[in-house]
């Protein structure tokens, strides 16, 4: 339930960064001075490569990240049915910091001369199209899987009747125990593709999401196997047919 707080922070913070970058890209405004200082501290000033397509890639990824946070917030508020379980306070603080850092990471991929108020034309590459299509595909499946989980605790009329765990079926649940975690990984991979596939920094973010979601998926998979004797044996934990 406390994950709702993460998405509130992400919507507000990354929405603010998105507005700042949009103003710089299309309205000729300068980025705030503290963002310029952050660029300088992270060594972005030393990079001379500067293309309009790189600017647009960062803007598009920041938009996708913000839309992802908006959808997840809406799902937390109106779709998911949470139990009474809570997370550790340290994990809670880390989660808040993560959603602040991940948006800032995208912004730091923008060459620093955007601060000079240069208006740049939109340059769409083939990887933008593939990345956005993959993002939409993974997001739709993640929403479907979260709805399936929520419906296990609801009656046909939509009323919550139980907070216990049940075995989910349908969509990607036919292949893996935690398809919503797998979809989360695909969403971050789609952003890496949108950035042109060569951004090492964002691939490090993808690796973090991979290990984080894989661990959660394995724990969940083991829970299903332990508590449901008839649990489908062909299901993998995280990645269909692989892991």
mmCIF file of C-alpha atoms in Angstrom:
data_model
loop_
_atom_site.group_PDB
_atom_site.id
_atom_site.type_symbol
_atom_site.label_atom_id
_atom_site.label_comp_id
_atom_site.label_asym_id
_atom_site.label_seq_id
_atom_site.Cartn_x
_atom_site.Cartn_y
_atom_site.Cartn_z
ATOM 1 C CA UNK A 1 0.000 0.000 0.000
ATOM 2 C CA UNK A 2 2.862 2.394 0.756
ATOM 3 C CA UNK A 3 4.052 2.067 -2.833
ATOM 4 C CA UNK A 4 1.344 4.628 -3.554
ATOM 5 C CA UNK A 5 3.595 7.223 -1.905
ATOM 6 C CA UNK A 6 6.403 6.396 -4.330
ATOM 7 C CA UNK A 7 4.229 7.120 -7.332
ATOM 8 C CA UNK A 8 2.873 10.340 -5.842
ATOM 9 C CA UNK A 9 6.459 11.561 -5.443
ATOM 10 C CA UNK A 10 7.375 10.336 -8.921
ATOM 11 C CA UNK A 11 4.398 12.029 -10.598
ATOM 12 C CA UNK A 12 5.147 15.348 -8.912
ATOM 13 C CA UNK A 13 8.943 15.294 -9.217
ATOM 14 C CA UNK A 14 9.292 13.838 -12.687
ATOM 15 C CA UNK A 15 6.411 15.995 -13.867
ATOM 16 C CA UNK A 16 8.373 19.034 -12.684
ATOM 17 C CA UNK A 17 11.524 17.845 -14.488
ATOM 18 C CA UNK A 18 9.490 17.172 -17.613
ATOM 19 C CA UNK A 19 8.132 20.718 -17.592
ATOM 20 C CA UNK A 20 11.638 22.146 -17.110
ATOM 21 C CA UNK A 21 13.029 20.140 -20.007
ATOM 22 C CA UNK A 22 10.056 20.905 -22.255
ATOM 23 C CA UNK A 23 10.447 24.636 -21.608
ATOM 24 C CA UNK A 24 14.151 24.417 -22.429
ATOM 25 C CA UNK A 25 13.647 22.384 -25.581
ATOM 26 C CA UNK A 26 10.700 24.129 -27.182
ATOM 27 C CA UNK A 27 10.271 27.510 -25.506
ATOM 28 C CA UNK A 28 13.916 28.568 -25.425
ATOM 29 C CA UNK A 29 14.012 28.825 -21.624
ATOM 30 C CA UNK A 30 17.074 27.960 -19.566
ATOM 31 C CA UNK A 31 17.141 25.043 -17.172
ATOM 32 C CA UNK A 32 17.101 26.042 -13.486
ATOM 33 C CA UNK A 33 20.526 26.906 -12.088
ATOM 34 C CA UNK A 34 20.534 23.934 -9.707
ATOM 35 C CA UNK A 35 20.083 21.573 -12.662
ATOM 36 C CA UNK A 36 22.994 23.260 -14.410
ATOM 37 C CA UNK A 37 25.076 22.759 -11.250
ATOM 38 C CA UNK A 38 24.055 19.100 -11.179
ATOM 39 C CA UNK A 39 25.174 18.699 -14.787
ATOM 40 C CA UNK A 40 28.512 20.236 -13.927
ATOM 41 C CA UNK A 41 28.977 18.074 -10.819
ATOM 42 C CA UNK A 42 28.303 14.916 -12.815
ATOM 43 C CA UNK A 43 30.791 15.869 -15.517
ATOM 44 C CA UNK A 44 28.259 16.549 -18.225
ATOM 45 C CA UNK A 45 30.090 19.766 -19.164
ATOM 46 C CA UNK A 46 33.028 17.756 -20.411
ATOM 47 C CA UNK A 47 30.945 16.059 -23.106
ATOM 48 C CA UNK A 48 31.093 17.841 -26.408
ATOM 49 C CA UNK A 49 28.736 15.624 -28.394
ATOM 50 C CA UNK A 50 25.441 17.388 -28.904
ATOM 51 C CA UNK A 51 22.645 16.380 -31.255
ATOM 52 C CA UNK A 52 18.999 17.333 -31.366
ATOM 53 C CA UNK A 53 17.986 13.695 -31.462
ATOM 54 C CA UNK A 54 19.713 13.140 -28.101
ATOM 55 C CA UNK A 55 17.676 15.966 -26.589
ATOM 56 C CA UNK A 56 14.438 14.509 -27.934
ATOM 57 C CA UNK A 57 15.319 11.009 -26.686
ATOM 58 C CA UNK A 58 15.747 12.269 -23.120
ATOM 59 C CA UNK A 59 12.533 14.281 -23.315
ATOM 60 C CA UNK A 60 10.607 11.268 -24.623
ATOM 61 C CA UNK A 61 11.986 8.917 -21.953
ATOM 62 C CA UNK A 62 11.169 11.405 -19.200
ATOM 63 C CA UNK A 63 7.628 11.601 -20.589
ATOM 64 C CA UNK A 64 7.341 7.797 -20.634
ATOM 65 C CA UNK A 65 8.638 7.596 -17.076
ATOM 66 C CA UNK A 66 6.086 10.173 -15.939
ATOM 67 C CA UNK A 67 3.229 8.396 -17.735
ATOM 68 C CA UNK A 68 4.324 5.114 -16.156
ATOM 69 C CA UNK A 69 4.192 6.710 -12.710
ATOM 70 C CA UNK A 70 0.753 8.198 -13.429
ATOM 71 C CA UNK A 71 -0.611 4.814 -14.476
ATOM 72 C CA UNK A 72 0.875 3.008 -11.503
ATOM 73 C CA UNK A 73 -0.514 5.654 -9.145
ATOM 74 C CA UNK A 74 -3.975 5.243 -10.684
ATOM 75 C CA UNK A 75 -3.700 1.455 -10.316
ATOM 76 C CA UNK A 76 -2.676 1.770 -6.676
ATOM 77 C CA UNK A 77 -5.651 4.033 -5.986
ATOM 78 C CA UNK A 78 -8.386 2.335 -8.013
ATOM 79 C CA UNK A 79 -7.314 -1.136 -9.171
ATOM 80 C CA UNK A 80 -5.086 -2.958 -6.699
ATOM 81 C CA UNK A 81 -6.385 -4.517 -3.487
ATOM 82 C CA UNK A 82 -3.679 -4.426 -0.826
ATOM 83 C CA UNK A 83 -3.328 -6.598 2.242
ATOM 84 C CA UNK A 84 -2.333 -5.225 5.632
ATOM 85 C CA UNK A 85 1.369 -5.958 5.049
ATOM 86 C CA UNK A 86 3.935 -3.157 5.300
ATOM 87 C CA UNK A 87 7.478 -2.638 4.050
ATOM 88 C CA UNK A 88 10.554 -1.848 6.112
ATOM 89 C CA UNK A 89 11.187 1.835 6.797
ATOM 90 C CA UNK A 90 14.635 1.658 5.150
ATOM 91 C CA UNK A 91 13.092 0.152 2.019
ATOM 92 C CA UNK A 92 10.447 2.872 2.089
ATOM 93 C CA UNK A 93 13.078 5.639 2.217
ATOM 94 C CA UNK A 94 15.085 3.961 -0.537
ATOM 95 C CA UNK A 95 11.998 3.774 -2.740
ATOM 96 C CA UNK A 96 11.323 7.485 -2.341
ATOM 97 C CA UNK A 97 14.939 8.269 -3.204
ATOM 98 C CA UNK A 98 14.878 5.939 -6.203
ATOM 99 C CA UNK A 99 11.989 7.666 -7.930
ATOM 100 C CA UNK A 100 13.651 11.037 -7.415
ATOM 101 C CA UNK A 101 17.003 9.775 -8.703
ATOM 102 C CA UNK A 102 15.704 7.951 -11.766
ATOM 103 C CA UNK A 103 14.128 11.078 -13.268
ATOM 104 C CA UNK A 104 17.235 13.099 -12.506
ATOM 105 C CA UNK A 105 19.273 10.396 -14.245
ATOM 106 C CA UNK A 106 17.284 10.921 -17.445
ATOM 107 C CA UNK A 107 17.696 14.679 -17.253
ATOM 108 C CA UNK A 108 21.456 14.343 -16.858
ATOM 109 C CA UNK A 109 21.610 12.623 -20.253
ATOM 110 C CA UNK A 110 20.775 15.928 -21.919
ATOM 111 C CA UNK A 111 23.797 17.859 -23.234
ATOM 112 C CA UNK A 112 24.386 20.930 -21.132
ATOM 113 C CA UNK A 113 23.976 23.541 -23.846
ATOM 114 C CA UNK A 114 20.209 23.115 -23.553
ATOM 115 C CA UNK A 115 20.629 25.574 -20.700
ATOM 116 C CA UNK A 116 21.520 28.231 -23.265
ATOM 117 C CA UNK A 117 17.928 28.381 -24.378
ATOM 118 C CA UNK A 118 18.427 26.884 -27.836
ATOM 119 C CA UNK A 119 15.244 25.803 -29.555
ATOM 120 C CA UNK A 120 15.690 22.384 -31.125
ATOM 121 C CA UNK A 121 13.641 20.658 -33.786
ATOM 122 C CA UNK A 122 12.141 17.238 -33.062
ATOM 123 C CA UNK A 123 14.143 14.440 -34.684
ATOM 124 C CA UNK A 124 12.444 11.048 -34.551
ATOM 125 C CA UNK A 125 14.591 7.939 -35.003
ATOM 126 C CA UNK A 126 13.552 4.364 -35.691
ATOM 127 C CA UNK A 127 14.464 3.357 -32.139
ATOM 128 C CA UNK A 128 12.006 5.932 -30.756
ATOM 129 C CA UNK A 129 9.182 4.148 -32.557
ATOM 130 C CA UNK A 130 10.307 0.677 -31.446
ATOM 131 C CA UNK A 131 10.857 1.838 -27.871
ATOM 132 C CA UNK A 132 7.448 3.487 -27.575
ATOM 133 C CA UNK A 133 5.675 0.488 -29.125
ATOM 134 C CA UNK A 134 7.418 -1.872 -26.703
ATOM 135 C CA UNK A 135 6.569 0.470 -23.815
ATOM 136 C CA UNK A 136 2.853 0.457 -24.710
ATOM 137 C CA UNK A 137 2.820 -3.330 -25.186
ATOM 138 C CA UNK A 138 4.501 -4.026 -21.833
ATOM 139 C CA UNK A 139 2.352 -1.432 -20.027
ATOM 140 C CA UNK A 140 -0.883 -2.967 -21.314
ATOM 141 C CA UNK A 141 0.147 -6.432 -20.146
ATOM 142 C CA UNK A 142 1.273 -5.125 -16.768
ATOM 143 C CA UNK A 143 -2.096 -3.441 -16.253
ATOM 144 C CA UNK A 144 -3.968 -6.590 -17.263
ATOM 145 C CA UNK A 145 -1.942 -8.711 -14.855
ATOM 146 C CA UNK A 146 -2.447 -6.279 -11.984
ATOM 147 C CA UNK A 147 -6.183 -6.283 -12.708
ATOM 148 C CA UNK A 148 -6.185 -10.101 -12.630
ATOM 149 C CA UNK A 149 -4.494 -10.068 -9.219
ATOM 150 C CA UNK A 150 -6.957 -7.481 -7.904
ATOM 151 C CA UNK A 151 -9.976 -9.418 -9.201
ATOM 152 C CA UNK A 152 -8.912 -12.457 -7.175
ATOM 153 C CA UNK A 153 -9.940 -10.484 -4.100
ATOM 154 C CA UNK A 154 -13.151 -9.029 -5.529
ATOM 155 C CA UNK A 155 -16.621 -10.301 -6.297
ATOM 156 C CA UNK A 156 -18.107 -9.965 -9.757
ATOM 157 C CA UNK A 157 -19.689 -6.703 -8.647
ATOM 158 C CA UNK A 158 -16.245 -5.319 -7.784
ATOM 159 C CA UNK A 159 -16.597 -5.503 -4.008
ATOM 160 C CA UNK A 160 -13.555 -6.641 -2.024
ATOM 161 C CA UNK A 161 -14.425 -9.952 -0.383
ATOM 162 C CA UNK A 162 -11.020 -11.297 0.657
ATOM 163 C CA UNK A 163 -7.416 -10.289 1.277
ATOM 164 C CA UNK A 164 -6.038 -13.819 0.994
ATOM 165 C CA UNK A 165 -3.801 -15.081 -1.795
ATOM 166 C CA UNK A 166 -5.064 -17.191 -4.687
ATOM 167 C CA UNK A 167 -3.518 -18.653 -7.823
ATOM 168 C CA UNK A 168 -3.903 -16.227 -10.757
ATOM 169 C CA UNK A 169 -4.668 -17.350 -14.309
ATOM 170 C CA UNK A 170 -4.837 -15.538 -17.632
ATOM 171 C CA UNK A 171 -2.608 -13.350 -19.790
ATOM 172 C CA UNK A 172 1.106 -13.797 -18.981
ATOM 173 C CA UNK A 173 0.274 -15.647 -15.750
ATOM 174 C CA UNK A 174 0.001 -18.749 -17.918
ATOM 175 C CA UNK A 175 3.790 -18.611 -18.400
ATOM 176 C CA UNK A 176 5.252 -16.990 -15.278
ATOM 177 C CA UNK A 177 4.299 -16.410 -11.655
ATOM 178 C CA UNK A 178 5.043 -12.686 -11.715
ATOM 179 C CA UNK A 179 4.386 -11.270 -15.181
ATOM 180 C CA UNK A 180 3.847 -7.769 -13.747
ATOM 181 C CA UNK A 181 7.487 -7.824 -12.617
ATOM 182 C CA UNK A 182 8.606 -9.046 -16.033
ATOM 183 C CA UNK A 183 6.572 -6.274 -17.670
ATOM 184 C CA UNK A 184 8.295 -3.739 -15.405
ATOM 185 C CA UNK A 185 11.655 -4.911 -16.742
ATOM 186 C CA UNK A 186 10.425 -4.640 -20.323
ATOM 187 C CA UNK A 187 9.220 -1.090 -19.678
ATOM 188 C CA UNK A 188 12.698 -0.037 -18.564
ATOM 189 C CA UNK A 189 14.275 -1.893 -21.498
ATOM 190 C CA UNK A 190 11.937 0.003 -23.827
ATOM 191 C CA UNK A 191 13.254 3.266 -22.376
ATOM 192 C CA UNK A 192 16.823 2.095 -23.000
ATOM 193 C CA UNK A 193 15.867 1.454 -26.620
ATOM 194 C CA UNK A 194 14.246 4.903 -26.815
ATOM 195 C CA UNK A 195 17.522 6.448 -25.657
ATOM 196 C CA UNK A 196 19.224 4.813 -28.635
ATOM 197 C CA UNK A 197 20.393 1.595 -26.918
ATOM 198 C CA UNK A 198 23.888 3.008 -26.366
ATOM 199 C CA UNK A 199 23.274 4.828 -23.076
ATOM 200 C CA UNK A 200 25.375 2.943 -20.519
ATOM 201 C CA UNK A 201 23.924 4.875 -17.592
ATOM 202 C CA UNK A 202 20.375 3.798 -18.351
ATOM 203 C CA UNK A 203 21.431 0.195 -18.919
ATOM 204 C CA UNK A 204 22.759 0.284 -15.353
ATOM 205 C CA UNK A 205 19.254 1.315 -14.275
ATOM 206 C CA UNK A 206 17.869 -1.618 -16.292
ATOM 207 C CA UNK A 207 20.259 -4.007 -14.530
ATOM 208 C CA UNK A 208 19.094 -2.728 -11.151
ATOM 209 C CA UNK A 209 15.463 -3.295 -12.149
ATOM 210 C CA UNK A 210 16.362 -6.773 -13.445
ATOM 211 C CA UNK A 211 17.923 -7.961 -10.192
ATOM 212 C CA UNK A 212 15.342 -6.222 -8.000
ATOM 213 C CA UNK A 213 12.342 -7.642 -9.851
ATOM 214 C CA UNK A 214 13.936 -11.069 -10.284
ATOM 215 C CA UNK A 215 14.486 -11.406 -6.541
ATOM 216 C CA UNK A 216 10.902 -10.396 -5.801
ATOM 217 C CA UNK A 217 9.630 -12.807 -8.451
ATOM 218 C CA UNK A 218 11.602 -15.758 -7.049
ATOM 219 C CA UNK A 219 10.289 -15.121 -3.528
ATOM 220 C CA UNK A 220 6.734 -14.891 -4.842
ATOM 221 C CA UNK A 221 7.158 -18.026 -6.972
ATOM 222 C CA UNK A 222 8.413 -19.983 -3.979
ATOM 223 C CA UNK A 223 5.426 -18.740 -1.949
ATOM 224 C CA UNK A 224 3.002 -20.047 -4.563
ATOM 225 C CA UNK A 225 4.753 -23.414 -4.756
ATOM 226 C CA UNK A 226 4.827 -23.779 -0.981
ATOM 227 C CA UNK A 227 1.215 -22.821 -0.324
ATOM 228 C CA UNK A 228 -0.587 -24.289 -3.340
ATOM 229 C CA UNK A 229 0.055 -27.980 -3.988
ATOM 230 C CA UNK A 230 -1.676 -27.836 -7.387
ATOM 231 C CA UNK A 231 0.299 -24.841 -8.591
ATOM 232 C CA UNK A 232 1.156 -25.209 -12.330
ATOM 233 C CA UNK A 233 4.590 -26.770 -12.576
ATOM 234 C CA UNK A 234 5.335 -25.378 -16.038
ATOM 235 C CA UNK A 235 5.341 -21.772 -14.847
ATOM 236 C CA UNK A 236 8.649 -20.004 -14.493
ATOM 237 C CA UNK A 237 9.210 -17.350 -11.844
ATOM 238 C CA UNK A 238 10.121 -14.296 -13.898
ATOM 239 C CA UNK A 239 11.015 -14.691 -17.586
ATOM 240 C CA UNK A 240 8.891 -17.033 -19.753
ATOM 241 C CA UNK A 241 10.642 -20.317 -20.620
ATOM 242 C CA UNK A 242 13.915 -19.032 -19.143
ATOM 243 C CA UNK A 243 13.876 -18.172 -15.423
#
